[in-house]
Amino acid sequence: MTNSGIEIHKGLNGVYFDRSDSCFIDGGIGKLLYRGYDIHDLAEKSTFEEVVYLLLYGKLPTIPELSAFDNDLRSNRELPSGVLDVIEAVKNAHPMDVLRTAVSALSAFDEDVDDNSTEAIIRKGIRLTAQAPTIVASHHRIRNGKSPVKPNSRLNHAGNFLNMLLDKEPTAEESRILDVDFILHAEHGSNASAFAARVTASTVSDLHSAVVTGIGTLKGPLHGGAAEAVQKMAEAVGTPENAAAYVKNILDNKGRIMGFGHRVYKAEDPRARHLAERSESLGAERGEPHWFQILTGIQEAMKPYQSRGIYVNVDFFAGSIYYLLGIPEDIFVPIFALGRVPGWALNVIEQSSNNMLIRPLTEYTGPFDVEYVPIEDRES
Ligand code: CMC
């Protein structure tokens, strides 16, 4: 509270701005539900395609519904050649910047771009979910002087992405690891990027613009950028024995340990355990168990912070998994975005279906009624 009596909510911390029936988070006990379904059930029993259907339509699909929906996703993976040209032109940028730019370019080729009906947002959401992996994979090929690998309609969403990115058909286990990763990243309430997407949608802009906003917001290390930072940290730590000293040094210098802490979760981030399990098993299988050991060493060193509500978050183990799958570090954040596209579409549907312009206030603390001095009379 300031002298004016205005209460400031920095970072909108703890502020409710709307109601939603799509995502429930209880950060005190580490509970996450998509449309009422527990994230643990979805991660263990579902597929990304099924979860996207659940998010967009509000119910789990029947077998024929899922089959038609999956066909829709598979048949929308190709990019217009104009978008591939744009990717070529910006190929030296960070993959997240390329993704943002290419999604923006896709709007020029989408016949529904200005249709903000729920049906059109769902159609566009499906197309963007299907096209975004092709952007990331094609860019990686193009920047390495290679032709993009064509989408393969025989492969599921996650498997096709890995195939296009690495030009190698993944095993069923590799596909499933990324499939689960996409499920865990698909939706997360009014997180920073979804809120930003809602702000864009609230002006009655369009889905492509909202997703571009979301990608730009996700990029930062306090949000989606942490997985890349965690892997860099694991490399810098080098061996499990170094973890405690490394953590102490960062914390003594008032730094932050990436992959720890969350605005909402003050207990376990329920998404993290699924990635921890896979980080451990994949590392053991690939003969590289030290990544998981380094990460658990860091986790051990951070134990005193649990009393302050600081636990590992979804990004902590994700980087090691991507690394073990052979994915370059600068593609870690784009992978988060590929999972989150349906969540952004869902937030735009919710915002648009009961819209009010999002326009908060800042309390003015500057001077009043300052005399205007012509430029030639100003003192240097
Ligand atoms: N390492 C060390 N100290 C931390 C950390 C951390 N990772 N996170 C929070 N703190 C401390 C922070 O220094 C502050 O201490 P003090 O009160 O003494 O100044 C206190 O905890 C509160 O921090 P805050 O930044 O005010 O709290 P927040 O709710 O805004 O923090 C966060 C959320 C994610 C920005 C923060 O935990 C952080 O910077 N984490 C590291 C980056 C990261 O892993 N981001 C991925 C988030 S999960 C993916 C997603 O859903 O976006």
Tab-separated table of C-alpha atoms in Angstrom, residues 13-360:
chain	number	residue	atom	x	y	z
A	13	ASN	CA	0.914	-11.997	-8.040
A	14	GLY	CA	-2.174	-13.588	-6.511
A	15	VAL	CA	-4.579	-11.602	-8.731
A	16	TYR	CA	-7.588	-13.400	-10.260
A	17	PHE	CA	-8.699	-11.711	-13.482
A	18	ASP	CA	-11.266	-14.211	-14.828
A	19	ARG	CA	-12.834	-17.648	-14.375
A	20	SER	CA	-11.851	-20.744	-16.339
A	21	ASP	CA	-13.141	-24.306	-16.509
A	22	SER	CA	-10.108	-25.685	-18.345
A	23	CYS	CA	-7.134	-25.770	-15.991
A	24	PHE	CA	-6.976	-26.193	-12.214
A	25	ILE	CA	-3.760	-25.769	-10.235
A	26	ASP	CA	-3.390	-26.130	-6.483
A	27	GLY	CA	0.185	-25.028	-5.962
A	28	GLY	CA	0.080	-25.832	-2.254
A	29	ILE	CA	-0.243	-29.575	-2.853
A	30	GLY	CA	1.122	-29.809	-6.405
A	31	LYS	CA	-2.139	-30.687	-8.143
A	32	LEU	CA	-2.776	-29.996	-11.836
A	33	LEU	CA	-5.932	-30.852	-13.778
A	34	TYR	CA	-6.691	-30.325	-17.471
A	35	ARG	CA	-10.486	-30.094	-17.893
A	36	GLY	CA	-10.821	-31.931	-14.569
A	37	TYR	CA	-8.437	-34.796	-15.467
A	38	ASP	CA	-5.377	-35.349	-13.292
A	39	ILE	CA	-2.084	-34.636	-15.068
A	40	HIS	CA	-0.695	-37.938	-13.743
A	41	ASP	CA	-3.480	-39.925	-15.447
A	42	LEU	CA	-2.996	-37.997	-18.675
A	43	ALA	CA	0.818	-38.397	-18.612
A	44	GLU	CA	0.563	-42.125	-17.924
A	45	LYS	CA	-2.451	-43.134	-20.004
A	46	SER	CA	-3.062	-40.558	-22.706
A	47	THR	CA	-1.411	-39.245	-25.865
A	48	PHE	CA	-0.682	-35.661	-26.871
A	49	GLU	CA	-3.243	-35.878	-29.693
A	50	GLU	CA	-5.915	-36.965	-27.211
A	51	VAL	CA	-4.953	-34.187	-24.777
A	52	VAL	CA	-5.127	-31.547	-27.527
A	53	TYR	CA	-8.639	-32.773	-28.346
A	54	LEU	CA	-9.531	-32.628	-24.629
A	55	LEU	CA	-8.251	-29.071	-24.305
A	56	LEU	CA	-9.900	-27.738	-27.457
A	57	TYR	CA	-13.256	-29.557	-27.206
A	58	GLY	CA	-13.566	-29.973	-23.431
A	59	LYS	CA	-13.995	-33.764	-23.417
A	60	LEU	CA	-11.944	-36.875	-24.094
A	61	PRO	CA	-12.554	-38.179	-27.632
A	62	THR	CA	-14.118	-41.497	-28.612
A	63	ILE	CA	-12.045	-43.735	-30.922
A	64	PRO	CA	-13.666	-42.362	-34.140
A	65	GLU	CA	-13.411	-38.761	-32.871
A	66	LEU	CA	-9.719	-39.187	-32.068
A	67	SER	CA	-9.062	-40.870	-35.393
A	68	ALA	CA	-10.670	-38.002	-37.365
A	69	PHE	CA	-8.887	-35.404	-35.203
A	70	ASP	CA	-5.521	-37.119	-35.590
A	71	ASN	CA	-6.011	-37.289	-39.376
A	72	ASP	CA	-6.724	-33.561	-39.318
A	73	LEU	CA	-3.473	-32.912	-37.438
A	74	ARG	CA	-1.458	-35.194	-39.744
A	75	SER	CA	-2.847	-33.602	-42.911
A	76	ASN	CA	-1.983	-30.059	-41.781
A	77	ARG	CA	1.752	-30.484	-41.152
A	78	GLU	CA	3.060	-29.066	-44.441
A	79	LEU	CA	4.225	-25.435	-44.586
A	80	PRO	CA	3.450	-23.080	-47.490
A	81	SER	CA	6.603	-22.525	-49.568
A	82	GLY	CA	6.429	-18.798	-48.708
A	83	VAL	CA	6.938	-19.667	-45.038
A	84	LEU	CA	9.933	-21.861	-45.878
A	85	ASP	CA	11.343	-18.844	-47.759
A	86	VAL	CA	10.883	-16.695	-44.643
A	87	ILE	CA	12.666	-19.354	-42.553
A	88	GLU	CA	15.537	-19.355	-45.050
A	89	ALA	CA	15.774	-15.544	-44.776
A	90	VAL	CA	15.984	-15.564	-40.955
A	91	LYS	CA	17.818	-18.875	-40.527
A	92	ASN	CA	20.666	-17.404	-38.464
A	93	ALA	CA	18.352	-16.263	-35.667
A	94	HIS	CA	17.628	-18.257	-32.480
A	95	PRO	CA	15.093	-21.053	-33.236
A	96	MET	CA	12.581	-19.395	-30.900
A	97	ASP	CA	12.800	-16.154	-32.900
A	98	VAL	CA	12.446	-18.141	-36.117
A	99	LEU	CA	9.372	-19.931	-34.734
A	100	ARG	CA	7.809	-16.603	-33.734
A	101	THR	CA	8.531	-15.087	-37.155
A	102	ALA	CA	7.298	-18.120	-39.101
A	103	VAL	CA	4.038	-18.353	-37.110
A	104	SER	CA	3.513	-14.690	-37.912
A	105	ALA	CA	4.178	-15.421	-41.598
A	106	LEU	CA	1.706	-18.338	-41.528
A	107	SER	CA	-1.104	-15.874	-40.877
A	108	ALA	CA	-0.669	-14.594	-44.437
A	109	PHE	CA	-1.571	-18.056	-45.750
A	110	ASP	CA	-4.466	-18.908	-43.404
A	111	GLU	CA	-7.878	-18.266	-44.897
A	112	ASP	CA	-9.472	-18.063	-41.421
A	113	VAL	CA	-6.988	-15.539	-40.066
A	114	ASP	CA	-9.553	-12.872	-39.099
A	115	ASP	CA	-12.372	-15.247	-38.141
A	116	ASN	CA	-12.587	-15.178	-34.343
A	117	SER	CA	-15.482	-17.625	-33.993
A	118	THR	CA	-14.754	-20.537	-31.659
A	119	GLU	CA	-14.989	-22.955	-34.596
A	120	ALA	CA	-12.395	-20.977	-36.574
A	121	ILE	CA	-10.059	-20.643	-33.576
A	122	ILE	CA	-10.216	-24.426	-33.129
A	123	ARG	CA	-9.477	-24.961	-36.854
A	124	LYS	CA	-6.535	-22.551	-36.676
A	125	GLY	CA	-5.376	-24.041	-33.368
A	126	ILE	CA	-5.246	-27.491	-34.973
A	127	ARG	CA	-3.336	-26.137	-37.967
A	128	LEU	CA	-0.835	-24.262	-35.806
A	129	THR	CA	-0.344	-27.296	-33.540
A	130	ALA	CA	0.401	-29.367	-36.655
A	131	GLN	CA	2.568	-26.768	-38.430
A	132	ALA	CA	4.710	-25.502	-35.534
A	133	PRO	CA	6.875	-28.678	-35.315
A	134	THR	CA	7.504	-28.469	-39.061
A	135	ILE	CA	8.762	-24.900	-38.603
A	136	VAL	CA	11.232	-25.851	-35.856
A	137	ALA	CA	12.468	-28.975	-37.649
A	138	SER	CA	12.685	-27.331	-41.095
A	139	HIS	CA	14.627	-24.401	-39.671
A	140	HIS	CA	17.139	-26.734	-38.037
A	141	ARG	CA	17.701	-28.505	-41.351
A	142	ILE	CA	17.884	-25.268	-43.366
A	143	ARG	CA	20.392	-23.632	-40.999
A	144	ASN	CA	22.616	-26.686	-41.466
A	145	GLY	CA	22.442	-26.378	-45.258
A	146	LYS	CA	20.092	-29.350	-45.648
A	147	SER	CA	16.633	-29.735	-47.164
A	148	PRO	CA	13.744	-30.020	-44.713
A	149	VAL	CA	12.556	-33.563	-44.037
A	150	LYS	CA	8.946	-33.875	-45.252
A	151	PRO	CA	6.274	-34.633	-42.646
A	152	ASN	CA	5.526	-38.352	-42.461
A	153	SER	CA	1.804	-39.012	-41.978
A	154	ARG	CA	2.559	-42.544	-40.789
A	155	LEU	CA	4.149	-41.157	-37.608
A	156	ASN	CA	2.341	-39.619	-34.643
A	157	HIS	CA	2.807	-35.968	-33.683
A	158	ALA	CA	5.865	-36.452	-31.458
A	159	GLY	CA	7.468	-39.145	-33.627
A	160	ASN	CA	7.041	-37.093	-36.783
A	161	PHE	CA	8.698	-34.088	-35.129
A	162	LEU	CA	11.727	-36.149	-34.093
A	163	ASN	CA	11.918	-37.670	-37.576
A	164	MET	CA	11.799	-34.245	-39.265
A	165	LEU	CA	14.321	-32.755	-36.827
A	166	LEU	CA	16.905	-35.527	-36.739
A	167	ASP	CA	16.196	-37.242	-40.087
A	168	LYS	CA	15.996	-40.546	-38.264
A	169	GLU	CA	12.867	-42.450	-37.440
A	170	PRO	CA	12.591	-42.533	-33.635
A	171	THR	CA	11.960	-45.677	-31.635
A	172	ALA	CA	8.543	-46.094	-30.027
A	173	GLU	CA	10.156	-45.263	-26.673
A	174	GLU	CA	11.717	-42.026	-27.966
A	175	SER	CA	8.382	-40.946	-29.467
A	176	ARG	CA	6.592	-41.702	-26.220
A	177	ILE	CA	9.086	-39.674	-24.179
A	178	LEU	CA	8.439	-36.594	-26.298
A	179	ASP	CA	4.713	-37.354	-26.426
A	180	VAL	CA	4.575	-37.244	-22.602
A	181	ASP	CA	6.723	-34.098	-22.570
A	182	PHE	CA	4.231	-32.391	-24.911
A	183	ILE	CA	1.321	-33.503	-22.686
A	184	LEU	CA	3.010	-32.015	-19.619
A	185	HIS	CA	3.605	-28.684	-21.370
A	186	ALA	CA	0.232	-28.404	-23.126
A	187	GLU	CA	-1.607	-26.100	-20.724
A	188	HIS	CA	-0.984	-24.271	-17.476
A	189	GLY	CA	-3.698	-21.760	-16.674
A	190	SER	CA	-2.878	-18.059	-16.766
A	191	ASN	CA	0.900	-18.444	-16.940
A	192	ALA	CA	2.824	-15.493	-18.397
A	193	SER	CA	2.612	-16.541	-22.069
A	194	ALA	CA	-1.048	-17.585	-21.907
A	195	PHE	CA	-1.914	-14.343	-20.145
A	196	ALA	CA	0.011	-12.404	-22.800
A	197	ALA	CA	-1.880	-14.317	-25.508
A	198	ARG	CA	-5.134	-13.420	-23.762
A	199	VAL	CA	-4.182	-9.738	-23.678
A	200	THR	CA	-3.699	-9.876	-27.451
A	201	ALA	CA	-6.979	-11.765	-27.939
A	202	SER	CA	-8.787	-9.291	-25.690
A	203	THR	CA	-8.258	-6.538	-28.263
A	204	VAL	CA	-10.164	-8.787	-30.737
A	205	SER	CA	-6.947	-9.460	-32.601
A	206	ASP	CA	-6.466	-12.964	-34.092
A	207	LEU	CA	-5.109	-16.360	-32.981
A	208	HIS	CA	-1.859	-16.107	-34.962
A	209	SER	CA	-1.099	-12.768	-33.281
A	210	ALA	CA	-1.912	-14.250	-29.871
A	211	VAL	CA	0.380	-17.245	-30.486
A	212	VAL	CA	3.157	-14.906	-31.665
A	213	THR	CA	2.700	-13.004	-28.385
A	214	GLY	CA	2.800	-16.294	-26.479
A	215	ILE	CA	6.009	-17.437	-28.156
A	216	GLY	CA	7.708	-14.096	-27.473
A	217	THR	CA	6.690	-14.278	-23.819
A	218	LEU	CA	7.648	-17.926	-23.349
A	219	LYS	CA	11.174	-17.279	-24.590
A	220	GLY	CA	12.509	-15.702	-21.391
A	221	PRO	CA	14.510	-17.739	-18.865
A	222	LEU	CA	12.003	-17.054	-16.075
A	223	HIS	CA	9.369	-18.925	-18.122
A	224	GLY	CA	10.159	-21.399	-20.927
A	225	GLY	CA	13.839	-20.619	-21.304
A	226	ALA	CA	14.852	-22.457	-18.137
A	227	ALA	CA	15.321	-25.955	-19.680
A	228	GLU	CA	18.196	-24.716	-21.840
A	229	ALA	CA	19.699	-22.888	-18.851
A	230	VAL	CA	19.450	-26.039	-16.691
A	231	GLN	CA	21.335	-28.161	-19.230
A	232	LYS	CA	24.032	-25.478	-19.474
A	233	MET	CA	24.226	-25.526	-15.678
A	234	ALA	CA	24.550	-29.352	-15.632
A	235	GLU	CA	27.406	-29.062	-18.145
A	236	ALA	CA	29.095	-26.397	-16.017
A	237	VAL	CA	28.721	-28.533	-12.871
A	238	GLY	CA	30.404	-31.411	-14.728
A	239	THR	CA	30.253	-34.129	-12.061
A	240	PRO	CA	27.723	-34.978	-9.312
A	241	GLU	CA	30.403	-34.267	-6.683
A	242	ASN	CA	30.624	-30.613	-7.812
A	243	ALA	CA	26.884	-29.963	-7.468
A	244	ALA	CA	26.794	-28.762	-3.854
A	245	ALA	CA	29.699	-26.304	-4.249
A	246	TYR	CA	28.261	-24.996	-7.529
A	247	VAL	CA	24.846	-24.345	-5.971
A	248	LYS	CA	26.399	-22.683	-2.913
A	249	ASN	CA	28.462	-20.366	-5.079
A	250	ILE	CA	25.409	-19.251	-7.108
A	251	LEU	CA	23.241	-18.726	-4.043
A	252	ASP	CA	26.019	-16.927	-2.115
A	253	ASN	CA	26.170	-14.503	-5.037
A	254	LYS	CA	22.397	-13.960	-4.940
A	255	GLY	CA	21.916	-15.907	-8.166
A	256	ARG	CA	19.085	-18.297	-9.005
A	257	ILE	CA	19.213	-21.980	-9.698
A	258	MET	CA	17.393	-22.496	-12.966
A	259	GLY	CA	14.629	-25.102	-12.975
A	260	PHE	CA	13.719	-24.308	-9.365
A	261	GLY	CA	10.836	-22.269	-8.000
A	262	HIS	CA	7.464	-21.405	-9.414
A	263	ARG	CA	4.993	-18.579	-9.004
A	264	VAL	CA	2.149	-20.997	-8.274
A	265	TYR	CA	3.716	-24.239	-7.023
A	266	LYS	CA	5.018	-24.024	-3.492
A	267	ALA	CA	5.249	-27.836	-3.296
A	268	GLU	CA	6.149	-30.416	-5.942
A	269	ASP	CA	5.498	-29.339	-9.537
A	270	PRO	CA	3.519	-32.470	-10.497
A	271	ARG	CA	4.887	-32.377	-14.048
A	272	ALA	CA	8.495	-32.757	-12.908
A	273	ARG	CA	8.281	-36.356	-11.648
A	274	HIS	CA	7.363	-37.735	-15.089
A	275	LEU	CA	10.394	-36.068	-16.595
A	276	ALA	CA	12.665	-37.110	-13.700
A	277	GLU	CA	11.744	-40.778	-14.278
A	278	ARG	CA	12.533	-40.482	-17.978
A	279	SER	CA	15.741	-38.538	-17.431
A	280	GLU	CA	16.970	-41.356	-15.200
A	281	SER	CA	15.900	-44.276	-17.424
A	282	LEU	CA	17.021	-42.680	-20.695
A	283	GLY	CA	20.384	-41.691	-19.192
A	284	ALA	CA	20.968	-45.238	-17.917
A	285	GLU	CA	19.975	-46.733	-21.259
A	286	ARG	CA	22.267	-44.370	-23.211
A	287	GLY	CA	25.228	-44.967	-20.916
A	288	GLU	CA	25.071	-41.349	-19.684
A	289	PRO	CA	23.679	-41.655	-16.141
A	290	HIS	CA	25.736	-38.684	-14.928
A	291	TRP	CA	23.262	-36.058	-16.170
A	292	PHE	CA	20.550	-37.379	-13.882
A	293	GLN	CA	23.091	-37.766	-11.081
A	294	ILE	CA	24.252	-34.157	-11.479
A	295	LEU	CA	20.646	-32.969	-11.453
A	296	THR	CA	19.783	-34.968	-8.342
A	297	GLY	CA	22.966	-33.588	-6.737
A	298	ILE	CA	21.694	-30.064	-7.425
A	299	GLN	CA	18.269	-31.068	-6.114
A	300	GLU	CA	19.871	-32.372	-2.921
A	301	ALA	CA	21.833	-29.135	-2.470
A	302	MET	CA	18.596	-27.136	-2.887
A	303	LYS	CA	16.732	-29.120	-0.198
A	304	PRO	CA	17.002	-26.307	2.397
A	305	TYR	CA	15.007	-24.128	-0.031
A	306	GLN	CA	11.998	-26.445	0.173
A	307	SER	CA	10.999	-24.756	3.425
A	308	ARG	CA	10.635	-21.562	1.339
A	309	GLY	CA	8.430	-23.373	-1.194
A	310	ILE	CA	11.189	-23.713	-3.801
A	311	TYR	CA	11.138	-27.124	-5.515
A	312	VAL	CA	12.140	-28.384	-8.966
A	313	ASN	CA	9.800	-27.269	-11.739
A	314	VAL	CA	8.879	-28.795	-15.111
A	315	ASP	CA	12.008	-27.422	-16.764
A	316	PHE	CA	14.517	-29.044	-14.427
A	317	PHE	CA	14.742	-32.540	-15.904
A	318	ALA	CA	13.428	-31.668	-19.384
A	319	GLY	CA	16.760	-30.407	-20.730
A	320	SER	CA	18.606	-33.635	-19.924
A	321	ILE	CA	15.946	-35.635	-21.791
A	322	TYR	CA	16.158	-33.442	-24.896
A	323	TYR	CA	19.947	-33.646	-24.746
A	324	LEU	CA	19.846	-37.450	-24.532
A	325	LEU	CA	17.445	-37.553	-27.483
A	326	GLY	CA	20.094	-35.703	-29.512
A	327	ILE	CA	18.220	-32.395	-29.676
A	328	PRO	CA	20.395	-29.232	-29.851
A	329	GLU	CA	20.186	-26.964	-26.796
A	330	ASP	CA	18.730	-23.963	-28.595
A	331	ILE	CA	15.717	-26.098	-29.569
A	332	PHE	CA	14.764	-26.843	-25.947
A	333	VAL	CA	12.607	-23.719	-25.548
A	334	PRO	CA	10.869	-24.201	-28.918
A	335	ILE	CA	9.888	-27.707	-27.742
A	336	PHE	CA	8.050	-26.119	-24.801
A	337	ALA	CA	6.280	-23.875	-27.332
A	338	LEU	CA	5.292	-26.840	-29.533
A	339	GLY	CA	3.587	-28.422	-26.539
A	340	ARG	CA	1.932	-25.163	-25.474
A	341	VAL	CA	0.295	-24.127	-28.790
A	342	PRO	CA	-3.015	-25.880	-27.889
A	343	GLY	CA	-2.959	-24.229	-24.450
A	344	TRP	CA	-2.615	-20.805	-26.049
A	345	ALA	CA	-5.460	-21.616	-28.453
A	346	LEU	CA	-7.603	-22.723	-25.518
A	347	ASN	CA	-6.903	-19.494	-23.632
A	348	VAL	CA	-7.805	-17.470	-26.726
A	349	ILE	CA	-11.075	-19.434	-27.074
A	350	GLU	CA	-11.914	-18.717	-23.438
A	351	GLN	CA	-10.991	-15.055	-23.718
A	352	SER	CA	-12.898	-14.558	-26.975
A	353	SER	CA	-16.023	-16.355	-25.834
A	354	ASN	CA	-16.585	-13.893	-22.977
A	355	ASN	CA	-14.303	-11.033	-23.868
A	356	MET	CA	-13.445	-7.861	-22.026
A	357	LEU	CA	-10.426	-5.769	-22.990
A	358	ILE	CA	-7.584	-6.523	-20.549
A	359	ARG	CA	-6.246	-3.170	-19.483
A	360	PRO	CA	-4.881	-2.839	-15.939
